[in-house]
Amino acid sequence: MAVLLSTGPAAMAAWRDALLALDPALDIRLFPEAGDPAGIEAAVVWTSHDMAELRRYPNLRLIVSMGAGVDHLLRPPGPPPGVPVARLVDARLTQGMTEWVLLNVLRFHRQDPEYRALQAARRWEELPAPDTAARRIGILGLGELGGAAARALLPLGFPVMGWSRGPKQVPGVETFHGPAGLEAMLPRADILICLLPLTPETRGVLNARTLSLLPRGAFLLNAARGGHLVQEDLLAALESGQVAGAALDVFEPEPLPPDHPFWTHPKVVMTPHAASITIPESAAPQVIENLRRVRQGAPLINLVDFARGY
Ligand code: NAP
Ligand code: GLV
C-alpha cells in the first residue's frame, strides 16, 4: 500500500525524502502520478489538493494535513466519509510562529515603522520610551501556537491575555473564553494577535465591530488565516487611526492580487503566508507514527475533530 503526497514539486520531493529516510520500504507516489487508486492507503496533502479527488481512492484510511491548519481539508466537499484527518503539531513549526510573533510584536512595540520613517527623512528624533509592562497583548487562540506565543512574550514583561473556545488555564496568562470573553478582552488588547483555526465560528472574527472594541491605536497581527479578517474593515480602521498598524501573513485570496491596497499601505507589513513553514524532516515522524497506528487500528495522534472544525 502507498502514501500519496500532494503539494508543490519541491516540497513534495522534500517530504518524500524525509519519509523514506525514516522508512525506506514506503511506497510513495507524487500527485498526480498516483498509480493504481486502489493502492493508496494514506494521503499527505496541502491546500491545493481537491478533496473530491480523494474520493477516487477506495482504500484510503488516513489523510494528513501538511500543516497545522485543516480548513482546506474540511471545507466542502470535505474528506471522504469515514476517513480520519490528522494535522501537524511540530516543534519547529511552533518555533517559526513564535519567531514571527516576537518579530512583529517588537516591531510595533519598539516603534520601528516610525524610526524607519525618521531615518528615511534623516531626522534625529527620539520618540517616547516604550513601556513593556503597559503594552497589553491579547492572543486569539491559546492552542499549540497561541500558547507558545504567550509563553515567549511573558518573560519579556508584556502582560498577556488569551482567548479560547473553552475555559483554559495558562500560567501567567489572563484567560478568556467564548463570545463574552472576547468582548471583555478586546478593549484591553494594545496588540491583538490572531492564531485561531479558521472555522465557521471564527471566520470574519476580525471585523469592524471587534476592531472598534480595541483601544484606539492598537496593533493587529494575523498569522492564522486570511478568512479571519474582513480586509475592508481593517483598511477603514487603519484609515481612521483606530488601528495604528498591522502585520499580516495570511490573506484571502492567496496570493493577494497585485492591486490590493495592503501591498503599498504604509501601516501594513506583509509576509506571503510564510510566518511558519513546515519542515518535512521535522514533521515526518508523526506521519510515520500515524501510518503505523492506522495499520494497527490504534488511536491516531493530532486527530482533527470534525465537529469542532480543528
Ligand atoms: P490549535 O492547537 O488547534 O489551537 C486552536 C486554538 O483556537 C485553541 O485554543 C482553541 O480553543 C481556539 N479556538 C478555536 N475555535 C475557537 C472559537 N470559536 N472561539 C475561541 N477560540 C477558539 O491550533 P494551532 O496549532 O495553534 O494553529 C492555529 C492556526 O494557525 C492553524 O489552524 C492555522 O490556520 C494557523 N497557522 C498559520 C501558519 C502560518 O504560517 N501563517 C502556520 C501554522 C498554523 P480551545 O483551546 O478551547 O480548543
Ligand atoms: C500553515 O499555514 C499551517 O497551517 O501550517
CSV table of C-alpha atoms and ligand atoms in Angstrom, one decimal:
chain,number,residue,atom,x,y,z
A,1,MET,CA,0.0,0.0,0.0
A,2,ALA,CA,1.2,3.5,-0.8
A,3,VAL,CA,1.3,7.1,0.5
A,4,LEU,CA,0.2,9.8,-1.8
A,5,LEU,CA,1.9,13.2,-1.4
A,6,SER,CA,0.3,16.3,-2.9
A,7,THR,CA,1.8,19.8,-2.8
A,8,GLY,CA,4.3,21.8,-5.0
A,9,PRO,CA,7.1,19.8,-6.6
A,10,ALA,CA,10.0,20.9,-4.4
A,11,ALA,CA,8.1,20.4,-1.1
A,12,MET,CA,6.8,17.0,-2.4
A,13,ALA,CA,10.4,15.8,-3.1
A,14,ALA,CA,11.4,17.0,0.4
A,15,TRP,CA,8.5,15.1,2.0
A,16,ARG,CA,9.3,12.0,0.0
A,17,ASP,CA,13.0,12.1,1.1
A,18,ALA,CA,12.1,12.8,4.7
A,19,LEU,CA,9.6,9.9,4.9
A,20,LEU,CA,11.9,7.5,3.1
A,21,ALA,CA,14.7,8.4,5.4
A,22,LEU,CA,12.6,7.0,8.2
A,23,ASP,CA,11.1,4.1,6.4
A,24,PRO,CA,12.9,3.1,3.1
A,25,ALA,CA,10.3,0.5,2.4
A,26,LEU,CA,7.5,3.0,2.0
A,27,ASP,CA,5.8,3.2,-1.5
A,28,ILE,CA,5.4,6.9,-2.1
A,29,ARG,CA,3.5,8.4,-5.0
A,30,LEU,CA,3.8,12.0,-6.0
A,31,PHE,CA,0.5,13.5,-7.2
A,32,PRO,CA,-0.7,13.5,-10.0
A,33,GLU,CA,1.2,10.2,-10.6
A,34,ALA,CA,-0.9,8.2,-8.1
A,35,GLY,CA,-0.7,4.9,-9.9
A,36,ASP,CA,-3.4,2.3,-9.1
A,37,PRO,CA,-6.0,4.2,-7.0
A,38,ALA,CA,-6.7,1.0,-5.0
A,39,GLY,CA,-3.1,1.0,-3.8
A,40,ILE,CA,-3.3,4.4,-1.9
A,41,GLU,CA,-3.8,4.0,1.9
A,42,ALA,CA,-2.8,7.5,3.1
A,43,ALA,CA,-2.7,10.9,1.5
A,44,VAL,CA,-0.5,13.7,2.9
A,45,VAL,CA,-1.8,16.9,1.3
A,46,TRP,CA,-1.6,20.6,1.3
A,47,THR,CA,-4.0,23.4,0.3
A,48,SER,CA,-4.0,22.9,-3.4
A,49,HIS,CA,-5.4,19.4,-3.2
A,50,ASP,CA,-9.1,18.9,-4.2
A,51,MET,CA,-10.9,16.9,-1.6
A,52,ALA,CA,-13.3,15.5,-4.3
A,53,GLU,CA,-10.2,13.9,-5.9
A,54,LEU,CA,-9.5,11.9,-2.7
A,55,ARG,CA,-12.8,10.0,-3.3
A,56,ARG,CA,-11.0,8.2,-6.1
A,57,TYR,CA,-9.1,6.0,-3.6
A,58,PRO,CA,-11.3,3.2,-2.3
A,59,ASN,CA,-8.8,2.0,0.3
A,60,LEU,CA,-7.8,5.4,1.7
A,61,ARG,CA,-7.5,5.2,5.5
A,62,LEU,CA,-5.7,8.3,6.6
A,63,ILE,CA,-5.4,12.0,5.4
A,64,VAL,CA,-2.7,14.2,6.9
A,65,SER,CA,-2.5,18.0,6.5
A,66,MET,CA,1.0,19.2,5.7
A,67,GLY,CA,0.4,22.0,8.1
A,68,ALA,CA,-1.2,22.8,11.4
A,69,GLY,CA,-4.4,24.1,9.8
A,70,VAL,CA,-7.0,21.9,8.3
A,71,ASP,CA,-9.6,24.3,7.0
A,72,HIS,CA,-8.6,23.4,3.4
A,73,LEU,CA,-9.4,19.8,4.1
A,74,LEU,CA,-12.7,20.3,5.9
A,75,ARG,CA,-14.4,22.8,3.5
A,76,PRO,CA,-17.0,21.3,1.2
A,77,PRO,CA,-17.0,18.6,0.0
A,78,GLY,CA,-14.7,17.7,2.9
A,79,PRO,CA,-12.7,14.4,3.3
A,80,PRO,CA,-14.2,11.2,2.0
A,81,PRO,CA,-16.7,9.8,4.6
A,82,GLY,CA,-15.1,7.7,7.3
A,83,VAL,CA,-11.5,8.7,6.6
A,84,PRO,CA,-9.8,10.4,9.6
A,85,VAL,CA,-7.8,13.5,9.2
A,86,ALA,CA,-4.7,14.4,11.2
A,87,ARG,CA,-2.8,17.7,11.4
A,88,LEU,CA,0.7,18.6,12.3
A,89,VAL,CA,1.8,19.6,15.7
A,90,ASP,CA,5.5,20.2,15.3
A,91,ALA,CA,8.1,21.9,17.5
A,92,ARG,CA,9.8,23.6,14.6
A,93,LEU,CA,6.5,24.8,13.1
A,94,THR,CA,5.7,26.2,16.5
A,95,GLN,CA,9.1,27.8,16.9
A,96,GLY,CA,8.7,29.5,13.5
A,97,MET,CA,5.4,31.1,14.5
A,98,THR,CA,6.8,32.2,17.8
A,99,GLU,CA,9.6,34.0,16.0
A,100,TRP,CA,7.2,35.7,13.6
A,101,VAL,CA,5.0,36.9,16.6
A,102,LEU,CA,8.1,38.2,18.5
A,103,LEU,CA,9.4,39.9,15.4
A,104,ASN,CA,6.1,41.8,14.8
A,105,VAL,CA,5.2,42.5,18.4
A,106,LEU,CA,8.6,44.1,18.9
A,107,ARG,CA,8.4,45.9,15.6
A,108,PHE,CA,5.4,47.8,16.7
A,109,HIS,CA,6.2,48.0,20.4
A,110,ARG,CA,9.6,49.5,19.6
A,111,GLN,CA,8.2,52.0,17.1
A,112,ASP,CA,10.2,50.5,14.3
A,113,PRO,CA,7.9,51.9,11.5
A,114,GLU,CA,8.3,55.4,12.9
A,115,TYR,CA,12.1,55.1,13.3
A,116,ARG,CA,12.4,53.8,9.8
A,117,ALA,CA,10.4,56.8,8.5
A,118,LEU,CA,12.6,59.2,10.6
A,119,GLN,CA,15.7,57.6,9.2
A,120,ALA,CA,14.4,58.0,5.6
A,121,ALA,CA,13.9,61.6,6.4
A,122,ARG,CA,17.4,62.0,8.0
A,123,ARG,CA,15.7,63.2,11.2
A,124,TRP,CA,17.4,62.7,14.5
A,125,GLU,CA,14.4,62.4,16.8
A,126,GLU,CA,13.8,60.4,19.9
A,127,LEU,CA,10.3,59.0,20.4
A,128,PRO,CA,8.8,58.4,23.9
A,129,ALA,CA,10.3,55.3,25.6
A,130,PRO,CA,8.0,52.2,25.1
A,131,ASP,CA,6.7,50.7,28.3
A,132,THR,CA,6.6,47.0,28.1
A,133,ALA,CA,4.7,46.5,31.3
A,134,ALA,CA,1.9,48.7,29.9
A,135,ARG,CA,1.7,47.1,26.5
A,136,ARG,CA,-1.1,44.6,26.9
A,137,ILE,CA,-1.2,41.7,24.5
A,138,GLY,CA,-4.3,39.7,23.6
A,139,ILE,CA,-3.9,36.4,21.8
A,140,LEU,CA,-6.9,34.9,19.9
A,141,GLY,CA,-6.3,31.1,20.2
A,142,LEU,CA,-4.5,29.5,23.0
A,143,GLY,CA,-3.6,26.2,21.3
A,144,GLU,CA,-0.2,25.0,20.2
A,145,LEU,CA,0.8,28.3,18.6
A,146,GLY,CA,-1.1,30.8,20.7
A,147,GLY,CA,0.1,29.1,23.9
A,148,ALA,CA,3.7,29.1,22.7
A,149,ALA,CA,3.5,32.8,21.7
A,150,ALA,CA,2.2,33.6,25.2
A,151,ARG,CA,5.0,31.7,26.8
A,152,ALA,CA,7.6,33.6,24.7
A,153,LEU,CA,6.1,37.0,25.4
A,154,LEU,CA,5.6,36.7,29.2
A,155,PRO,CA,9.4,36.6,30.1
A,156,LEU,CA,9.8,39.9,28.1
A,157,GLY,CA,7.5,41.5,30.6
A,158,PHE,CA,4.4,42.0,28.5
A,159,PRO,CA,1.0,41.5,30.2
A,160,VAL,CA,-0.5,38.6,28.2
A,161,MET,CA,-4.2,37.7,27.8
A,162,GLY,CA,-5.6,34.9,25.7
A,163,TRP,CA,-8.9,33.8,24.3
A,164,SER,CA,-10.0,30.3,23.6
A,165,ARG,CA,-13.2,28.4,22.9
A,166,GLY,CA,-13.5,26.7,26.2
A,167,PRO,CA,-12.1,27.8,29.6
A,168,LYS,CA,-8.3,27.3,29.8
A,169,GLN,CA,-5.6,27.9,32.4
A,170,VAL,CA,-2.1,29.0,31.1
A,171,PRO,CA,0.3,30.0,33.9
A,172,GLY,CA,0.9,33.8,33.8
A,173,VAL,CA,-1.8,34.4,31.2
A,174,GLU,CA,-5.2,36.1,31.9
A,175,THR,CA,-7.6,33.9,30.1
A,176,PHE,CA,-11.0,34.5,28.5
A,177,HIS,CA,-13.3,32.3,26.5
A,178,GLY,CA,-16.5,32.4,24.5
A,179,PRO,CA,-18.2,35.4,22.9
A,180,ALA,CA,-18.5,37.3,26.2
A,181,GLY,CA,-14.8,36.7,26.9
A,182,LEU,CA,-13.8,38.2,23.6
A,183,GLU,CA,-15.8,41.4,24.4
A,184,ALA,CA,-14.1,41.6,27.7
A,185,MET,CA,-10.6,41.1,26.4
A,186,LEU,CA,-10.6,43.3,23.3
A,187,PRO,CA,-10.8,46.7,25.0
A,188,ARG,CA,-7.6,45.9,26.9
A,189,ALA,CA,-5.6,44.5,23.9
A,190,ASP,CA,-3.0,47.0,22.8
A,191,ILE,CA,-1.6,44.4,20.4
A,192,LEU,CA,-4.0,41.7,19.2
A,193,ILE,CA,-2.6,38.5,17.7
A,194,CYS,CA,-4.8,36.1,15.8
A,195,LEU,CA,-3.7,32.4,16.0
A,196,LEU,CA,-7.1,30.8,15.6
A,197,PRO,CA,-8.1,27.9,13.3
A,198,LEU,CA,-10.4,29.0,10.5
A,199,THR,CA,-13.9,27.5,11.2
A,200,PRO,CA,-17.4,28.7,10.5
A,201,GLU,CA,-17.3,30.2,14.1
A,202,THR,CA,-14.1,32.1,13.6
A,203,ARG,CA,-14.5,33.3,10.0
A,204,GLY,CA,-14.6,37.1,10.0
A,205,VAL,CA,-13.8,37.4,13.7
A,206,LEU,CA,-11.5,40.4,12.9
A,207,ASN,CA,-14.2,42.8,11.7
A,208,ALA,CA,-15.4,46.4,12.0
A,209,ARG,CA,-17.1,45.7,15.4
A,210,THR,CA,-14.3,43.7,17.0
A,211,LEU,CA,-11.6,46.2,15.7
A,212,SER,CA,-13.7,49.1,17.2
A,213,LEU,CA,-13.5,47.4,20.6
A,214,LEU,CA,-9.7,47.6,20.7
A,215,PRO,CA,-8.1,50.6,22.4
A,216,ARG,CA,-7.6,53.4,19.9
A,217,GLY,CA,-4.2,53.0,18.1
A,218,ALA,CA,-3.9,49.2,18.8
A,219,PHE,CA,-1.9,47.0,16.5
A,220,LEU,CA,-3.1,43.8,14.8
A,221,LEU,CA,-1.1,40.7,13.9
A,222,ASN,CA,-2.8,38.0,11.8
A,223,ALA,CA,-0.9,34.8,11.0
A,224,ALA,CA,-3.8,32.4,11.2
A,225,ARG,CA,-5.9,32.5,8.0
A,226,GLY,CA,-7.0,35.3,5.7
A,227,GLY,CA,-10.6,34.4,6.3
A,228,HIS,CA,-10.4,35.6,9.9
A,229,LEU,CA,-10.0,39.2,8.7
A,230,VAL,CA,-12.6,41.4,6.9
A,231,GLN,CA,-9.9,43.1,4.9
A,232,GLU,CA,-12.0,46.2,4.0
A,233,ASP,CA,-12.8,46.7,7.7
A,234,LEU,CA,-9.1,46.7,8.6
A,235,LEU,CA,-8.4,49.3,5.8
A,236,ALA,CA,-11.1,51.5,7.3
A,237,ALA,CA,-9.7,51.1,10.8
A,238,LEU,CA,-6.2,51.9,9.6
A,239,GLU,CA,-7.5,55.0,7.8
A,240,SER,CA,-9.4,56.3,10.9
A,241,GLY,CA,-6.4,55.6,13.2
A,242,GLN,CA,-8.4,53.1,15.3
A,243,VAL,CA,-5.7,50.5,14.3
A,244,ALA,CA,-2.2,52.0,14.1
A,245,GLY,CA,-0.5,49.2,12.2
A,246,ALA,CA,-0.9,45.6,11.1
A,247,ALA,CA,1.4,42.7,10.4
A,248,LEU,CA,-0.4,40.3,8.0
A,249,ASP,CA,0.9,36.9,6.9
A,250,VAL,CA,-2.3,35.4,5.5
A,251,PHE,CA,-4.9,36.7,3.1
A,252,GLU,CA,-8.0,35.9,1.1
A,253,PRO,CA,-7.4,35.1,-1.7
A,254,GLU,CA,-3.7,33.9,-1.7
A,255,PRO,CA,-1.7,35.1,-3.5
A,256,LEU,CA,-3.1,38.6,-2.7
A,257,PRO,CA,-3.9,40.3,-6.0
A,258,PRO,CA,-1.1,42.8,-7.1
A,259,ASP,CA,-3.5,45.7,-7.0
A,260,HIS,CA,-4.7,45.1,-3.4
A,261,PRO,CA,-4.1,48.2,-1.2
A,262,PHE,CA,-2.3,46.2,1.5
A,263,TRP,CA,0.8,45.8,-0.8
A,264,THR,CA,1.7,49.5,-0.5
A,265,HIS,CA,-0.1,50.5,2.7
A,266,PRO,CA,2.3,52.5,4.9
A,267,LYS,CA,0.8,50.9,8.1
A,268,VAL,CA,0.8,47.3,6.8
A,269,VAL,CA,3.7,44.9,7.0
A,270,MET,CA,3.2,41.7,4.9
A,271,THR,CA,4.7,38.3,4.6
A,272,PRO,CA,3.4,35.8,1.9
A,273,HIS,CA,2.0,33.1,4.2
A,274,ALA,CA,5.5,32.4,5.4
A,275,ALA,CA,5.2,33.0,9.2
A,276,SER,CA,5.9,29.4,9.8
A,277,ILE,CA,6.7,26.9,7.0
A,278,THR,CA,6.5,23.1,7.6
A,279,ILE,CA,9.9,21.4,7.6
A,280,PRO,CA,9.3,17.9,6.3
A,281,GLU,CA,12.3,16.4,8.2
A,282,SER,CA,10.8,17.6,11.5
A,283,ALA,CA,7.2,16.7,10.7
A,284,ALA,CA,7.7,13.3,9.0
A,285,PRO,CA,8.0,11.2,12.2
A,286,GLN,CA,4.4,11.9,13.2
A,287,VAL,CA,3.2,10.9,9.8
A,288,ILE,CA,5.0,7.6,10.1
A,289,GLU,CA,3.6,7.1,13.6
A,290,ASN,CA,0.0,7.7,12.4
A,291,LEU,CA,0.6,5.3,9.5
A,292,ARG,CA,1.7,2.7,12.0
A,293,ARG,CA,-1.3,3.4,14.2
A,294,VAL,CA,-3.8,3.3,11.4
A,295,ARG,CA,-2.4,-0.1,10.3
A,296,GLN,CA,-2.7,-1.4,13.8
A,297,GLY,CA,-6.1,0.2,14.5
A,298,ALA,CA,-4.7,2.3,17.3
A,299,PRO,CA,-5.9,5.8,18.2
A,300,LEU,CA,-4.3,8.5,15.9
A,301,ILE,CA,-2.3,11.4,17.2
A,302,ASN,CA,-3.1,15.0,16.3
A,303,LEU,CA,-6.5,13.9,15.1
A,304,VAL,CA,-8.9,16.6,13.8
A,305,ASP,CA,-12.3,16.9,15.4
A,306,PHE,CA,-14.7,17.4,12.5
A,307,ALA,CA,-17.5,18.7,14.8
A,308,ARG,CA,-15.2,21.5,16.2
A,309,GLY,CA,-13.6,22.1,12.8
A,310,TYR,CA,-10.0,22.0,14.1
B,1,NAP,P1,-4.8,24.6,17.9
B,1,NAP,O1,-3.7,24.0,18.7
B,1,NAP,O2,-5.9,23.7,17.4
B,1,NAP,O3,-5.4,25.8,18.8
B,1,NAP,C1,-6.5,26.5,18.4
B,1,NAP,C2,-6.9,27.5,19.5
B,1,NAP,O4,-8.0,28.3,19.0
B,1,NAP,C3,-7.5,26.7,20.8
B,1,NAP,O5,-7.1,27.4,21.9
B,1,NAP,C4,-9.0,26.9,20.6
B,1,NAP,O6,-9.7,26.9,21.8
B,1,NAP,C5,-9.1,28.2,19.9
B,1,NAP,N1,-10.4,28.3,19.2
B,1,NAP,C6,-10.9,27.6,18.2
B,1,NAP,N2,-12.1,28.0,17.9
B,1,NAP,C7,-12.4,29.0,18.7
B,1,NAP,C8,-13.6,29.8,18.9
B,1,NAP,N3,-14.7,29.6,18.1
B,1,NAP,N4,-13.5,30.8,19.8
B,1,NAP,C9,-12.4,30.9,20.6
B,1,NAP,N5,-11.3,30.2,20.5
B,1,NAP,C10,-11.3,29.2,19.5
B,1,NAP,O7,-4.2,25.3,16.6
B,1,NAP,P2,-2.7,25.8,16.4
B,1,NAP,O8,-1.8,24.6,16.1
B,1,NAP,O9,-2.3,26.7,17.5
B,1,NAP,O10,-2.9,26.6,15.0
B,1,NAP,C11,-3.7,27.7,14.8
B,1,NAP,C12,-3.8,28.1,13.4
B,1,NAP,O11,-2.6,28.8,13.0
B,1,NAP,C13,-4.0,26.9,12.4
B,1,NAP,O12,-5.3,26.4,12.3
B,1,NAP,C14,-3.5,27.6,11.1
B,1,NAP,O13,-4.7,28.1,10.4
B,1,NAP,C15,-2.6,28.7,11.5
B,1,NAP,N6,-1.2,28.6,11.1
B,1,NAP,C16,-0.7,29.5,10.3
B,1,NAP,C17,0.6,29.4,9.9
B,1,NAP,C18,1.3,30.4,9.0
B,1,NAP,O14,2.4,30.2,8.6
B,1,NAP,N7,0.7,31.5,8.8
B,1,NAP,C19,1.4,28.3,10.3
B,1,NAP,C20,0.8,27.3,11.1
B,1,NAP,C21,-0.5,27.5,11.5
B,1,NAP,P3,-9.7,25.6,22.8
B,1,NAP,O15,-8.4,25.6,23.4
B,1,NAP,O16,-10.8,25.9,23.7
B,1,NAP,O17,-9.9,24.4,21.9
B,2,GLV,C1,0.3,26.9,7.7
B,2,GLV,O1,-0.4,27.8,7.4
B,2,GLV,C2,-0.2,25.8,8.5
B,2,GLV,O2,-1.4,25.7,8.8
B,2,GLV,O3,0.7,25.0,9.0
